[in-house]
Each structure stands twice: as structure tokens, then as C-alpha cells.
Amino acid sequence: ELPGLSDKTVKAIASEYVVNADIVIREVVDEEQLIDVFMGNRVYVPGFVVINKIDLVGDRVLSEVKRKVASKGWMPVVVSALKGEGVEEVKAAIFSHLKLIRVYLRPQGGEPDYSQPMILREGDVVGVVCRRLHRDFEKRFRYALVWGDSVKYPGQKVGLDHVLFDEDVVTIVIER
């Protein structure tokens, strides 16, 4: 008998996922954790709260809603699409919570295209950029030149396994 979970509760949850089993629980778990173990494939994705249409309510109501959301452990982003308020904050929250980065591509001998960043996940490497550009680029890869916070000096020569940072500029050099 564990605190919070009775034998009856464990049996009820287990009956949804398994037919016959001996179950040994060696630590205190709640129902959610037990279900997660049985499901095995549950994935928690990052999220955040957006409070929309703030132009329709007064400051007092908005403050109360923000306080209630914050009391649950969330830091809400407030937005009025009609007035265009908070839109940049929503964009920043998306990048932050989903752990996305922007990488700018620079053709050999050319200038970087800052208008069209390649969106990657935090921790992605130069090899991911190669695969996104063309299926043969990774096989034909010679080296990459990188400008930005991920390198010690501008235009540093790196390999496929170099981890890129937000707003790095990358030139891919391949064999002809």
C-alpha cells in the first residue's frame, strides 16, 4: 500500500493496459506517473499560455486572469491581434519554448540572406543543414564556414558535427 495509490487504483489502471502481470512499485508515484509507465510512448511537449483578445477586457479582469494562470506555474503571454499588441512576444515565446534557432545561409563569395533564416532545433549540427539543403550535400561535404557565437572567430572552418547557435551564418562547401 503506497501513499496516494491504493491497490484498487493500481489494479484499475493496470487493467486498462495489461492482461496479466505482477506489479512491483519501488517508489512513491502518482496516477499520472503510473499511466506513463504503462503507456511507454507518452511524450510531454513544451507549451505556454497565450491570453488573446485582451482589448475586450479591462485591466482589472486581465490582471486577475494573469494572476490565476501564474498561480498554476505558467507565465502567460498577452496579445491583442486586433491592436497588434504582444505579437512579437508570442513569436519570442514560440522560439524560446520550442527551443528553435535561426541560422542564416551564406553562398560562397556572397552575402548572407537575413530575410530567410533556416529554422533548426537547439543543438542541431551542420549536418542537419546539409540534409535540409540537398540529400547529397552531406556525402559531398568538405567543410563549413561559420560566423556567430558558436565559433571562436568569424569564418571558422568546421565539420558536420559542429553545433550551431541562434543567428549563426553558415557557408557549406561541397565537392564538385
Short mmCIF file of N, CA and C in Angstrom, two decimals, residues 93-169:
data_model
loop_
_atom_site.label_atom_id
_atom_site.label_comp_id
_atom_site.label_asym_id
_atom_site.label_seq_id
_atom_site.Cartn_x
_atom_site.Cartn_y
_atom_site.Cartn_z
N ALA A 93 8.17 33.76 -27.55
CA ALA A 93 7.80 32.63 -26.69
C ALA A 93 7.82 31.32 -27.47
N ILE A 94 7.37 31.35 -28.72
CA ILE A 94 7.40 30.14 -29.56
C ILE A 94 8.84 29.66 -29.73
N PHE A 95 9.73 30.57 -30.08
CA PHE A 95 11.13 30.19 -30.26
C PHE A 95 11.74 29.69 -28.96
N SER A 96 11.44 30.38 -27.87
CA SER A 96 12.02 30.02 -26.58
C SER A 96 11.52 28.67 -26.08
N HIS A 97 10.21 28.46 -26.08
CA HIS A 97 9.64 27.23 -25.53
C HIS A 97 9.89 26.02 -26.41
N LEU A 98 9.92 26.21 -27.71
CA LEU A 98 10.17 25.09 -28.62
C LEU A 98 11.65 24.88 -28.88
N LYS A 99 12.48 25.75 -28.29
CA LYS A 99 13.94 25.66 -28.41
C LYS A 99 14.37 25.64 -29.89
N LEU A 100 13.91 26.67 -30.60
CA LEU A 100 14.26 26.82 -32.01
C LEU A 100 15.36 27.85 -32.16
N ILE A 101 16.15 27.71 -33.22
CA ILE A 101 17.17 28.71 -33.54
C ILE A 101 17.06 29.08 -35.01
N ARG A 102 17.59 30.28 -35.35
CA ARG A 102 17.63 30.74 -36.73
C ARG A 102 19.07 30.69 -37.22
N VAL A 103 19.27 30.09 -38.37
CA VAL A 103 20.60 30.03 -39.00
C VAL A 103 20.46 30.64 -40.38
N TYR A 104 21.37 31.55 -40.69
CA TYR A 104 21.33 32.23 -41.99
C TYR A 104 22.36 31.60 -42.92
N LEU A 105 21.96 31.39 -44.16
CA LEU A 105 22.84 30.76 -45.14
C LEU A 105 23.56 31.84 -45.94
N ARG A 106 24.82 31.57 -46.22
CA ARG A 106 25.65 32.50 -46.99
C ARG A 106 26.28 31.72 -48.13
N PRO A 107 25.94 32.04 -49.38
CA PRO A 107 26.57 31.35 -50.50
C PRO A 107 28.06 31.70 -50.57
N GLN A 108 28.85 30.80 -51.14
CA GLN A 108 30.29 31.04 -51.26
C GLN A 108 30.53 32.34 -52.03
N GLY A 109 31.31 33.23 -51.41
CA GLY A 109 31.63 34.50 -52.04
C GLY A 109 30.50 35.52 -52.03
N GLY A 110 29.37 35.18 -51.42
CA GLY A 110 28.23 36.08 -51.40
C GLY A 110 27.93 36.62 -50.01
N GLU A 111 26.81 37.29 -49.90
CA GLU A 111 26.37 37.85 -48.63
C GLU A 111 25.27 36.96 -48.03
N PRO A 112 25.16 36.94 -46.70
CA PRO A 112 24.11 36.13 -46.07
C PRO A 112 22.72 36.66 -46.41
N ASP A 113 21.76 35.76 -46.49
CA ASP A 113 20.37 36.13 -46.71
C ASP A 113 19.67 36.18 -45.36
N TYR A 114 19.59 37.39 -44.79
CA TYR A 114 18.98 37.56 -43.46
C TYR A 114 17.45 37.56 -43.52
N SER A 115 16.89 37.58 -44.73
CA SER A 115 15.42 37.61 -44.84
C SER A 115 14.80 36.22 -44.74
N GLN A 116 15.59 35.17 -44.96
CA GLN A 116 15.06 33.81 -44.99
C GLN A 116 15.90 32.88 -44.11
N PRO A 117 15.74 32.93 -42.79
CA PRO A 117 16.54 32.03 -41.95
C PRO A 117 16.08 30.59 -42.08
N MET A 118 17.01 29.67 -41.88
CA MET A 118 16.65 28.26 -41.78
C MET A 118 16.35 28.02 -40.29
N ILE A 119 15.20 27.45 -40.00
CA ILE A 119 14.80 27.22 -38.61
C ILE A 119 15.23 25.81 -38.21
N LEU A 120 16.01 25.74 -37.14
CA LEU A 120 16.53 24.47 -36.62
C LEU A 120 16.18 24.35 -35.15
N ARG A 121 16.40 23.17 -34.61
CA ARG A 121 16.23 22.95 -33.17
C ARG A 121 17.56 23.24 -32.47
N GLU A 122 17.45 23.73 -31.24
CA GLU A 122 18.64 23.95 -30.42
C GLU A 122 19.44 22.65 -30.37
N GLY A 123 20.74 22.73 -30.58
CA GLY A 123 21.58 21.54 -30.54
C GLY A 123 21.81 20.90 -31.90
N ASP A 124 21.12 21.40 -32.95
CA ASP A 124 21.34 20.85 -34.29
C ASP A 124 22.74 21.21 -34.78
N VAL A 125 23.24 20.37 -35.68
CA VAL A 125 24.61 20.50 -36.18
C VAL A 125 24.62 20.85 -37.67
N VAL A 126 25.79 21.14 -38.20
CA VAL A 126 25.96 21.49 -39.61
C VAL A 126 25.40 20.38 -40.51
N GLY A 127 25.53 19.12 -40.11
CA GLY A 127 24.99 18.01 -40.89
C GLY A 127 23.50 18.13 -41.14
N VAL A 128 22.76 18.67 -40.18
CA VAL A 128 21.32 18.88 -40.35
C VAL A 128 21.07 19.91 -41.44
N VAL A 129 21.86 20.96 -41.47
CA VAL A 129 21.73 21.98 -42.52
C VAL A 129 21.98 21.34 -43.88
N CYS A 130 23.02 20.52 -43.99
CA CYS A 130 23.32 19.84 -45.26
C CYS A 130 22.13 18.99 -45.72
N ARG A 131 21.57 18.20 -44.81
CA ARG A 131 20.43 17.33 -45.18
C ARG A 131 19.22 18.14 -45.61
N ARG A 132 19.00 19.29 -44.98
CA ARG A 132 17.86 20.13 -45.34
C ARG A 132 18.03 20.78 -46.71
N LEU A 133 19.27 21.08 -47.06
CA LEU A 133 19.52 21.75 -48.34
C LEU A 133 19.42 20.80 -49.53
N HIS A 134 20.04 19.62 -49.41
CA HIS A 134 20.02 18.66 -50.51
C HIS A 134 20.47 17.30 -49.98
N ARG A 135 19.88 16.25 -50.48
CA ARG A 135 20.19 14.92 -49.95
C ARG A 135 21.64 14.50 -50.18
N ASP A 136 22.31 15.08 -51.18
CA ASP A 136 23.71 14.71 -51.47
C ASP A 136 24.74 15.58 -50.74
N PHE A 137 24.29 16.70 -50.15
CA PHE A 137 25.25 17.63 -49.55
C PHE A 137 26.06 17.01 -48.42
N GLU A 138 25.47 16.13 -47.65
CA GLU A 138 26.20 15.53 -46.54
C GLU A 138 27.30 14.60 -47.06
N LYS A 139 27.01 13.87 -48.14
CA LYS A 139 28.01 12.96 -48.72
C LYS A 139 29.14 13.74 -49.39
N ARG A 140 28.81 14.86 -50.00
CA ARG A 140 29.79 15.66 -50.75
C ARG A 140 30.41 16.77 -49.90
N PHE A 141 30.11 16.80 -48.62
CA PHE A 141 30.56 17.86 -47.71
C PHE A 141 32.08 17.88 -47.58
N ARG A 142 32.67 19.07 -47.70
CA ARG A 142 34.10 19.25 -47.43
C ARG A 142 34.28 19.93 -46.08
N TYR A 143 33.65 21.08 -45.92
CA TYR A 143 33.70 21.82 -44.66
C TYR A 143 32.63 22.91 -44.70
N ALA A 144 32.43 23.55 -43.55
CA ALA A 144 31.53 24.70 -43.48
C ALA A 144 32.29 25.86 -42.84
N LEU A 145 31.93 27.05 -43.23
CA LEU A 145 32.45 28.26 -42.60
C LEU A 145 31.32 28.85 -41.78
N VAL A 146 31.62 29.20 -40.53
CA VAL A 146 30.57 29.69 -39.63
C VAL A 146 30.99 31.02 -39.02
N TRP A 147 30.05 31.96 -39.00
CA TRP A 147 30.20 33.23 -38.31
C TRP A 147 29.12 33.28 -37.23
N GLY A 148 29.48 33.62 -36.02
CA GLY A 148 28.49 33.73 -34.95
C GLY A 148 29.04 33.27 -33.62
N ASP A 149 28.14 33.12 -32.65
CA ASP A 149 28.52 32.79 -31.27
C ASP A 149 29.01 31.36 -31.09
N SER A 150 28.77 30.49 -32.05
CA SER A 150 29.17 29.08 -31.87
C SER A 150 30.64 28.83 -32.21
N VAL A 151 31.30 29.84 -32.74
CA VAL A 151 32.71 29.67 -33.14
C VAL A 151 33.60 30.67 -32.41
N LYS A 152 34.90 30.35 -32.37
CA LYS A 152 35.87 31.20 -31.66
C LYS A 152 36.20 32.47 -32.45
N TYR A 153 36.18 32.37 -33.78
CA TYR A 153 36.49 33.54 -34.60
C TYR A 153 35.62 33.50 -35.87
N PRO A 154 35.34 34.67 -36.46
CA PRO A 154 34.47 34.73 -37.64
C PRO A 154 35.03 33.94 -38.82
N GLY A 155 34.16 33.21 -39.49
CA GLY A 155 34.56 32.44 -40.66
C GLY A 155 35.34 31.19 -40.34
N GLN A 156 35.15 30.68 -39.12
CA GLN A 156 35.88 29.47 -38.70
C GLN A 156 35.43 28.27 -39.52
N LYS A 157 36.40 27.43 -39.92
CA LYS A 157 36.14 26.20 -40.67
C LYS A 157 35.72 25.12 -39.67
N VAL A 158 34.56 24.47 -39.92
CA VAL A 158 34.03 23.44 -39.01
C VAL A 158 33.58 22.22 -39.80
N GLY A 159 33.31 21.14 -39.07
CA GLY A 159 32.84 19.89 -39.68
C GLY A 159 31.35 19.69 -39.52
N LEU A 160 30.89 18.51 -39.94
CA LEU A 160 29.46 18.17 -39.89
C LEU A 160 28.89 18.15 -38.48
N ASP A 161 29.73 17.84 -37.49
CA ASP A 161 29.22 17.68 -36.12
C ASP A 161 29.30 18.96 -35.29
N HIS A 162 29.56 20.09 -35.92
CA HIS A 162 29.63 21.37 -35.20
C HIS A 162 28.22 21.81 -34.81
N VAL A 163 28.01 22.10 -33.52
CA VAL A 163 26.71 22.54 -33.01
C VAL A 163 26.53 24.02 -33.31
N LEU A 164 25.40 24.36 -33.92
CA LEU A 164 25.10 25.74 -34.30
C LEU A 164 24.31 26.46 -33.22
N PHE A 165 24.48 27.78 -33.15
CA PHE A 165 23.76 28.62 -32.20
C PHE A 165 22.82 29.54 -32.97
N ASP A 166 21.91 30.17 -32.22
CA ASP A 166 20.95 31.09 -32.82
C ASP A 166 21.68 32.22 -33.54
N GLU A 167 21.22 32.51 -34.75
CA GLU A 167 21.71 33.58 -35.62
C GLU A 167 23.12 33.37 -36.17
N ASP A 168 23.61 32.12 -36.16
CA ASP A 168 24.87 31.81 -36.84
C ASP A 168 24.66 31.99 -38.35
N VAL A 169 25.74 32.33 -39.04
CA VAL A 169 25.74 32.40 -40.50
C VAL A 169 26.63 31.26 -40.99
#
